[in-house]
Amino acid sequence: MTPDAALDALRAQVEPGRAEQMIAYHKQSRAVLGVGNEVLNTLSRDWRGQLDLEARVDLAAGLWASDIFEARILAAKLLTQARIKQDTAVWDLVQTWVPDFDSWAIADHAASAISKRLQADPARLDVVESWTTSDHMWSRRAALVSTLPWAKLSNPKPADLDTRERILGWAATYVQDRDWFIQKSIAWWLRDLSKHDADRTRAFLAEHGDQMKAFARKEAVKYLK
């Protein structure tokens, strides 16, 4: 499967009139074909089953390089997989995408792929920590979005708790950032954490909540009693 063949498969699934709606909703200046997410899910599932890892990495790289909206999302979906033996090539590729993030849909799908590689090897969090001080807002945001699995753990081990505290430390450095997407990422992390560790969520908010935007505080406490 070549990137050109994959793009032809995407173009065959275009829905008339959908591209204009997607451009407006996602605020895209790049090319948008007008292909629904359900089609991307089907294609990524089929191609994951048909292609070996090397071919998938090559295809994902080519799709990302096309700079087409759906192609970038499909690239991320192709590499979103929990168990991958010899995953260095996947990690090497997905982390190069981070500086290209410029919209939430692409960034969040790529963050899902990144999160799987972080869970596979938490030592990679050292790389993610460098994103927290980037001048690129989307890189800073990716540090929280890609580490959401540690907010969702019901029975964290001691090492997981240490990682959780490390990430909450990053979030604490973000609270004075007025960017909506940064505030949203803090709220998202705390909201998910509140389902599993309400006390730690309350403690964070007691210390830092008054520095967060009102909408972010409201979202963070959504599931707190």
C-alpha positions in Angstrom: 0.0 0.0 0.0 1.5 3.3 -1.1 0.5 6.7 0.2 -0.9 7.5 -3.3 -3.0 4.4 -3.3 -4.2 5.2 0.2 -5.2 8.7 -0.8 -7.1 7.3 -3.8 -9.0 5.0 -1.3 -9.8 8.1 0.8 -11.0 10.1 -2.2 -13.3 7.3 -3.2 -15.1 7.8 0.1 -15.7 11.5 -0.2 -19.2 12.6 0.7 -20.4 15.6 -1.4 -20.8 18.7 0.6 -19.1 17.3 3.7 -15.7 19.0 3.2 -17.2 22.5 3.5 -18.8 21.5 6.8 -15.6 20.0 8.1 -13.5 23.0 7.1 -15.8 25.3 9.0 -16.1 23.1 12.1 -12.4 22.3 12.3 -11.2 25.7 11.1 -8.9 24.1 8.5 -6.8 25.9 6.0 -5.2 22.6 4.7 -7.0 20.4 2.2 -10.0 18.6 3.5 -11.5 15.8 1.4 -14.9 15.3 3.2 -14.5 11.7 4.5 -16.2 10.7 7.7 -14.5 9.3 10.8 -16.3 6.0 10.5 -14.6 5.5 7.1 -11.2 6.3 8.6 -11.8 3.8 11.4 -12.7 1.1 8.8 -9.7 1.8 6.6 -7.2 1.9 9.5 -8.6 -1.3 10.9 -8.4 -3.1 7.6 -4.9 -1.8 6.8 -3.6 -2.7 10.3 -4.6 -6.2 9.6 -3.1 -6.3 6.1 0.2 -4.5 6.6 3.2 -5.4 8.6 4.6 -2.8 11.0 7.3 -1.5 8.7 4.7 -0.9 5.9 2.3 0.8 8.3 5.0 3.2 9.6 6.0 4.0 6.0 2.3 4.5 5.0 1.6 6.7 8.1 4.7 8.8 7.3 3.5 9.3 3.8 -0.1 10.1 4.8 1.1 12.7 7.3 3.4 14.3 4.8 0.4 14.8 2.4 -0.9 17.5 4.8 -4.5 16.4 4.1 -6.7 16.6 7.1 -8.2 13.1 6.9 -4.9 11.6 5.9 -3.2 12.9 9.0 -5.9 11.5 11.2 -5.7 8.2 9.4 -1.9 8.2 9.8 -2.4 8.4 13.6 -5.1 5.7 13.6 -2.8 3.4 11.8 -0.3 3.6 14.6 -2.7 3.6 17.6 -2.1 0.2 19.0 -1.3 -1.0 22.6 1.0 -3.9 21.9 3.7 -3.4 19.3 6.9 -5.4 19.4 10.0 -3.5 18.4 8.1 -0.2 18.5 11.0 2.2 18.2 10.2 3.2 14.7 6.7 4.0 15.7 7.8 6.2 18.6 10.5 7.9 16.5 7.8 8.8 13.9 4.9 9.9 16.1 7.0 12.3 18.2 8.2 14.1 15.0 4.5 15.0 14.4 4.1 17.1 17.5 5.6 20.3 16.1 3.1 20.1 13.2 0.1 20.1 15.5 -2.2 23.0 14.7 -5.7 21.8 15.3 -7.4 19.7 18.0 -8.7 16.9 15.9 -5.4 16.0 14.3 -3.5 16.6 17.6 -5.8 14.5 19.7 -5.8 11.5 17.3 -2.0 11.7 17.2 -1.9 12.0 21.0 -3.8 8.7 21.2 -1.0 7.0 19.3 1.6 8.7 21.4 -0.1 7.6 24.6 0.2 4.0 23.7 3.9 4.3 23.2 4.3 6.1 26.5 2.4 3.3 28.3 4.7 0.8 26.6 7.8 2.6 27.8 7.2 5.3 30.4 10.9 6.3 30.2 9.8 8.2 27.1 8.1 10.7 29.4 11.5 12.5 29.6 10.9 13.5 25.9 7.3 14.6 26.7 8.5 16.7 29.6 10.5 18.8 27.1 7.3 19.7 25.3 6.0 21.4 28.5 8.3 24.4 28.0 7.9 24.7 24.2 6.9 27.9 22.5 4.5 25.9 20.5 1.1 25.8 22.4 0.1 22.5 20.8 3.2 20.8 22.0 2.6 21.9 25.5 -1.0 20.7 25.3 0.1 17.3 23.9 2.1 16.7 27.0 -1.2 16.5 29.0 -3.4 14.9 26.4 -0.9 12.1 25.6 -0.5 11.3 29.3 -4.2 11.0 30.1 -3.9 7.2 30.7 -2.2 8.0 34.1 -5.3 10.1 35.1 -7.6 7.1 34.4 -5.8 4.4 36.4 -8.1 2.8 39.0 -5.4 0.9 40.8 -2.2 2.7 40.1 1.1 1.1 41.2 3.6 3.2 43.1 5.5 4.0 39.9 2.2 5.1 38.3 1.5 7.4 41.3 4.9 9.0 40.9 4.2 9.5 37.2 0.8 11.0 38.0 2.4 13.5 40.4 5.0 14.4 37.8 2.3 15.2 35.2 0.3 17.1 37.7 3.4 19.2 38.3 3.4 20.0 34.6 -0.3 21.0 34.8 0.5 23.2 37.7 2.9 25.2 35.6 0.2 25.7 33.0 -2.5 27.2 35.2 -1.6 30.8 34.5 -1.5 30.2 30.7 -4.7 31.9 29.4 -4.9 29.9 26.1 -8.3 28.1 25.9 -6.7 24.8 24.7 -4.2 24.8 27.5 -6.9 25.5 30.1 -9.0 22.8 28.5 -6.2 20.2 28.7 -5.8 20.9 32.5 -9.5 20.5 33.0 -9.6 17.3 31.0 -6.8 15.8 33.0 -8.4 16.7 36.3 -11.9 15.7 35.2 -10.6 12.2 34.4 -8.5 12.0 37.5 -11.5 12.9 39.7 -13.2 9.6 38.8 -10.3 7.7 40.3 -8.7 10.0 42.9 -11.2 12.7 43.9 -9.0 13.8 46.9 -6.0 14.5 44.7 -8.1 16.4 42.3 -9.5 18.5 45.1 -6.1 19.1 46.4 -4.9 20.4 43.1 -7.8 22.7 42.7 -7.4 24.0 46.3 -3.8 25.0 45.4 -4.2 26.1 41.8 -7.9 26.4 41.0 -8.2 30.1 41.6 -5.6 30.6 38.8 -7.6 28.6 36.2 -10.2 30.0 34.0 -13.8 29.6 35.2 -14.8 27.2 32.5 -11.8 25.0 33.2 -12.6 24.9 36.9 -16.2 24.0 36.1 -15.1 21.2 33.8 -12.6 19.8 36.3 -15.2 19.4 39.0 -17.9 17.9 36.7 -17.7 14.5 38.4 -16.8 15.5 41.9 -19.6 15.2 44.5 
